[in-house]
CSV table of C-alpha atoms in Angstrom, one decimal:
chain,number,residue,atom,x,y,z
A,1,MET,CA,123.7,60.6,74.6
A,2,ASN,CA,123.7,63.2,71.8
A,3,PHE,CA,127.8,63.5,70.7
A,4,GLU,CA,126.7,67.2,69.5
A,5,LYS,CA,125.0,68.1,72.4
A,6,VAL,CA,128.0,67.4,74.3
A,7,ILE,CA,130.7,68.6,72.3
A,8,GLU,CA,129.0,72.2,72.4
A,9,LYS,CA,130.0,71.8,76.1
A,10,ILE,CA,133.0,71.3,75.3
A,11,LYS,CA,133.0,74.4,72.8
A,12,ASP,CA,131.2,76.5,75.6
A,13,ILE,CA,133.7,75.7,78.4
A,14,ILE,CA,136.8,76.5,75.3
A,15,SER,CA,135.4,79.5,74.4
A,16,GLN,CA,135.3,81.1,78.1
A,17,GLU,CA,138.7,80.1,78.5
A,18,ILE,CA,140.2,81.9,75.3
A,19,GLY,CA,137.2,85.0,75.9
A,20,ASN,CA,134.6,83.7,74.5
A,21,LYS,CA,135.7,83.1,70.6
A,22,LYS,CA,134.8,81.3,68.5
A,23,VAL,CA,135.4,77.3,69.3
A,24,LEU,CA,135.8,75.0,66.3
A,25,ASN,CA,136.4,70.9,65.9
A,26,LYS,CA,139.4,71.8,65.9
A,27,ASP,CA,140.1,73.1,69.2
A,28,VAL,CA,137.6,71.3,70.6
A,29,ALA,CA,140.2,68.2,69.2
A,30,LYS,CA,142.8,69.4,70.8
A,31,ALA,CA,141.1,70.1,74.0
A,32,LEU,CA,140.7,66.3,74.6
A,33,GLY,CA,144.2,65.5,72.9
A,34,ILE,CA,143.4,63.5,69.8
A,35,THR,CA,143.4,64.2,66.2
A,36,PRO,CA,140.6,66.5,64.1
A,37,GLU,CA,140.9,63.3,62.4
A,38,HIS,CA,139.5,61.4,65.0
A,39,LEU,CA,137.3,63.7,66.5
A,40,SER,CA,135.6,62.7,62.3
A,41,ILE,CA,135.2,59.5,63.1
A,42,LEU,CA,134.0,59.5,66.4
A,43,LYS,CA,130.9,62.0,65.3
A,44,LYS,CA,130.1,59.9,62.3
A,45,ARG,CA,130.0,57.0,64.7
A,46,ASN,CA,128.2,59.0,67.4
A,47,LYS,CA,130.5,57.5,69.4
A,48,ILE,CA,131.5,59.7,72.8
A,49,PRO,CA,135.2,59.8,74.4
A,50,TYR,CA,134.8,59.1,77.6
A,51,GLU,CA,137.6,58.4,78.7
A,52,GLU,CA,139.6,61.5,77.5
A,53,ILE,CA,136.2,64.1,78.2
A,54,ALA,CA,137.5,62.3,82.1
A,55,TYR,CA,140.4,64.2,81.8
A,56,PHE,CA,139.4,67.2,80.4
A,57,CYS,CA,137.0,67.6,83.0
A,58,ALA,CA,139.5,66.9,85.5
A,59,LYS,CA,141.9,68.9,84.4
A,60,ARG,CA,139.6,71.9,84.7
A,61,LYS,CA,137.9,70.7,87.7
A,62,ILE,CA,134.4,70.2,86.0
A,63,SER,CA,131.7,67.6,87.0
A,64,ILE,CA,132.0,64.3,84.5
A,65,ASN,CA,128.1,64.1,85.2
A,66,TRP,CA,127.2,66.9,84.2
A,67,LEU,CA,129.0,67.4,81.5
A,68,LEU,CA,127.9,64.0,79.8
A,69,PHE,CA,124.5,63.8,81.7
A,70,ASP,CA,123.1,67.0,83.1
A,71,GLN,CA,123.5,65.8,86.6
A,72,ASP,CA,124.4,68.2,89.6
A,73,ILE,CA,126.8,67.6,91.6
A,74,GLU,CA,124.6,67.5,94.9
A,75,THR,CA,122.6,64.9,92.6
A,76,ILE,CA,126.0,62.5,92.3
A,77,ALA,CA,126.8,63.1,96.1
A,78,ASN,CA,123.9,61.1,97.4
A,79,GLU,CA,124.6,58.6,94.9
A,80,THR,CA,128.8,57.7,95.5
A,81,GLU,CA,127.8,54.1,94.9
A,82,LYS,CA,127.8,54.7,90.9
A,83,PHE,CA,130.9,56.6,91.1
A,84,SER,CA,134.7,57.0,91.3
A,85,GLN,CA,136.0,59.5,93.4
A,86,ILE,CA,139.0,61.5,92.6
A,87,ARG,CA,140.4,63.7,94.6
A,88,TYR,CA,143.1,66.0,92.7
A,89,PHE,CA,145.5,67.8,94.8
A,90,LYS,CA,146.2,71.3,92.4
A,91,ASP,CA,148.5,72.6,94.0
A,92,ILE,CA,151.5,68.7,94.5
A,93,ASN,CA,154.1,69.0,91.5
A,94,ALA,CA,155.7,66.1,90.8
A,95,SER,CA,159.0,66.1,90.0
A,96,ALA,CA,159.5,69.6,91.3
A,97,GLY,CA,161.1,69.0,94.7
A,98,GLY,CA,160.7,71.2,97.5
A,99,GLY,CA,160.5,68.1,100.5
A,100,ALA,CA,157.9,66.0,101.8
A,101,ILE,CA,154.0,66.8,101.1
A,102,ASN,CA,150.7,65.7,102.8
A,103,PHE,CA,148.4,63.5,101.0
A,104,ASP,CA,145.5,63.9,103.0
A,105,GLU,CA,144.8,67.5,102.9
A,106,GLY,CA,144.3,70.6,100.5
A,107,TYR,CA,142.2,68.0,97.7
A,108,GLU,CA,139.1,68.4,95.3
A,109,ILE,CA,136.5,65.7,95.0
A,110,LEU,CA,135.9,64.8,91.1
A,111,TYR,CA,133.3,62.5,91.0
A,112,ILE,CA,133.5,60.5,87.2
A,113,ASP,CA,131.4,57.4,86.4
A,114,LYS,CA,132.4,54.2,87.2
A,115,ARG,CA,131.8,53.4,84.0
A,116,ILE,CA,135.3,55.7,82.6
A,117,ILE,CA,137.2,55.0,85.7
A,118,ASP,CA,136.1,52.1,88.1
A,119,LYS,CA,138.6,53.2,90.9
A,120,ASN,CA,139.5,55.8,93.9
A,121,LEU,CA,142.5,57.1,92.4
A,122,ASP,CA,144.5,61.0,93.4
A,123,ALA,CA,145.5,63.3,90.3
A,124,ILE,CA,148.7,65.4,90.7
A,125,ASN,CA,150.6,67.8,88.0
A,126,VAL,CA,153.7,67.1,86.8
A,127,ILE,CA,156.6,69.3,86.2
A,128,GLY,CA,159.5,69.1,84.5
A,129,ASP,CA,160.6,67.0,81.4
A,130,SER,CA,162.2,64.0,82.8
A,131,MET,CA,159.5,61.0,82.1
A,132,GLU,CA,159.4,62.7,78.6
A,133,PRO,CA,158.6,61.6,76.3
A,134,THR,CA,156.1,59.1,78.2
A,135,ILE,CA,155.1,62.3,80.6
A,136,LYS,CA,155.1,65.4,79.8
A,137,ASP,CA,155.6,68.3,81.6
A,138,GLY,CA,152.0,69.9,82.3
A,139,SER,CA,150.4,66.6,82.9
A,140,ILE,CA,147.8,65.3,85.0
A,141,ILE,CA,148.9,61.7,86.5
A,142,PHE,CA,146.5,59.0,88.1
A,143,ILE,CA,147.5,57.7,91.1
A,144,ASP,CA,146.2,53.9,92.2
A,145,ARG,CA,147.7,54.9,96.2
A,146,ASN,CA,146.7,51.0,97.0
A,147,ASP,CA,148.6,49.8,94.2
A,148,LYS,CA,152.5,50.3,96.1
A,149,ASN,CA,154.3,47.0,95.1
A,150,ILE,CA,157.3,47.7,93.0
A,151,ARG,CA,158.7,44.6,92.7
A,152,ASN,CA,157.5,43.6,89.4
A,153,GLY,CA,159.0,47.7,88.6
A,154,GLY,CA,156.8,50.3,86.5
A,155,ILE,CA,156.3,54.2,86.9
A,156,PHE,CA,155.3,55.2,90.4
A,157,VAL,CA,154.8,58.1,92.2
A,158,VAL,CA,158.0,58.8,95.1
A,159,ASN,CA,158.2,60.8,98.4
A,160,THR,CA,162.2,61.4,99.5
A,161,ASN,CA,163.8,63.9,101.6
A,162,ALA,CA,164.2,65.7,98.0
A,163,GLY,CA,161.0,66.1,97.0
A,164,VAL,CA,158.3,64.3,95.4
A,165,PHE,CA,159.0,62.2,91.9
A,166,VAL,CA,157.5,60.4,89.5
A,167,LYS,CA,160.0,58.1,87.9
A,168,ARG,CA,159.9,54.5,87.1
A,169,VAL,CA,161.2,52.4,90.0
A,170,ASN,CA,163.3,49.5,90.3
A,171,LEU,CA,163.9,47.3,93.5
A,172,LYS,CA,167.6,45.9,93.0
A,173,SER,CA,168.7,42.3,94.6
A,174,SER,CA,170.7,44.5,97.6
A,175,GLY,CA,166.6,45.6,97.9
A,176,GLU,CA,167.6,49.6,97.3
A,177,ILE,CA,165.1,50.9,95.0
A,178,GLU,CA,166.7,52.2,91.6
A,179,LEU,CA,164.6,55.9,90.4
A,180,ILE,CA,164.2,55.7,86.9
A,181,SER,CA,164.2,58.8,84.7
A,182,ASP,CA,162.6,57.4,81.0
A,183,ASN,CA,164.3,60.6,79.7
A,184,LYS,CA,168.2,60.1,79.2
A,185,ALA,CA,169.2,63.3,79.9
A,186,TYR,CA,168.9,62.2,83.8
A,187,PRO,CA,170.8,60.0,85.5
A,188,SER,CA,169.4,57.5,87.7
A,189,GLU,CA,169.9,57.1,91.4
A,190,THR,CA,169.5,54.9,93.9
A,191,ILE,CA,168.6,55.4,97.3
A,192,LYS,CA,167.5,52.7,100.5
A,193,PRO,CA,164.5,51.7,101.3
A,194,ASN,CA,163.9,53.8,104.3
A,195,GLU,CA,164.5,57.1,101.8
A,196,VAL,CA,161.5,57.2,99.9
A,197,GLU,CA,157.8,56.9,100.6
A,198,ILE,CA,155.9,54.4,97.8
A,199,VAL,CA,152.8,57.3,96.8
A,200,GLY,CA,151.1,54.7,94.7
A,201,ARG,CA,151.4,53.1,90.9
A,202,VAL,CA,150.4,56.1,88.1
A,203,VAL,CA,147.8,54.4,86.3
A,204,LYS,CA,146.5,56.9,84.0
A,205,ILE,CA,148.3,60.0,82.0
A,206,PHE,CA,146.8,62.7,80.8
A,207,SER,CA,149.3,65.5,78.8
């Protein structure tokens, strides 16, 4: 796989986003969430930043297999056993409140090579700074809905009467559930088990 060819495709995508202006390597680095120095090192080694590109594509609803392998969506759909399916709920925002939501409709399927992400995940947007610096405002988080075990803690998406939130979860000895914000400006909240639905564990974050 040719590093330059992949980077040129990314430049074309960014150029369209900013009004067909010239795109430099530093702009590509920023879009991928890495430093220009890191991108330069990857270029010298002809090493593709697969994970960063996967998130770049997920945010823009672009097929990563088209970008990397020139495979169209019909080809991918016919060989789904080779690909993980990411259900991207572009209209769902964690930490935004607004009541319960439906995680079974209103999503788009993104196909990602299993060599990059080896399981089917859901992806939603994050609004607000309550989980900074771990999760920044505007991030996309990837959720494993098969993992709802909160006994050992971790970061989870939870659905409550007050809305959908991404929080660090702690199961207390009383059986109550503590929802903790990494941003210390926000107090933690303790709720009863019947007042919350554990949607799934956050396994990847794309800022």
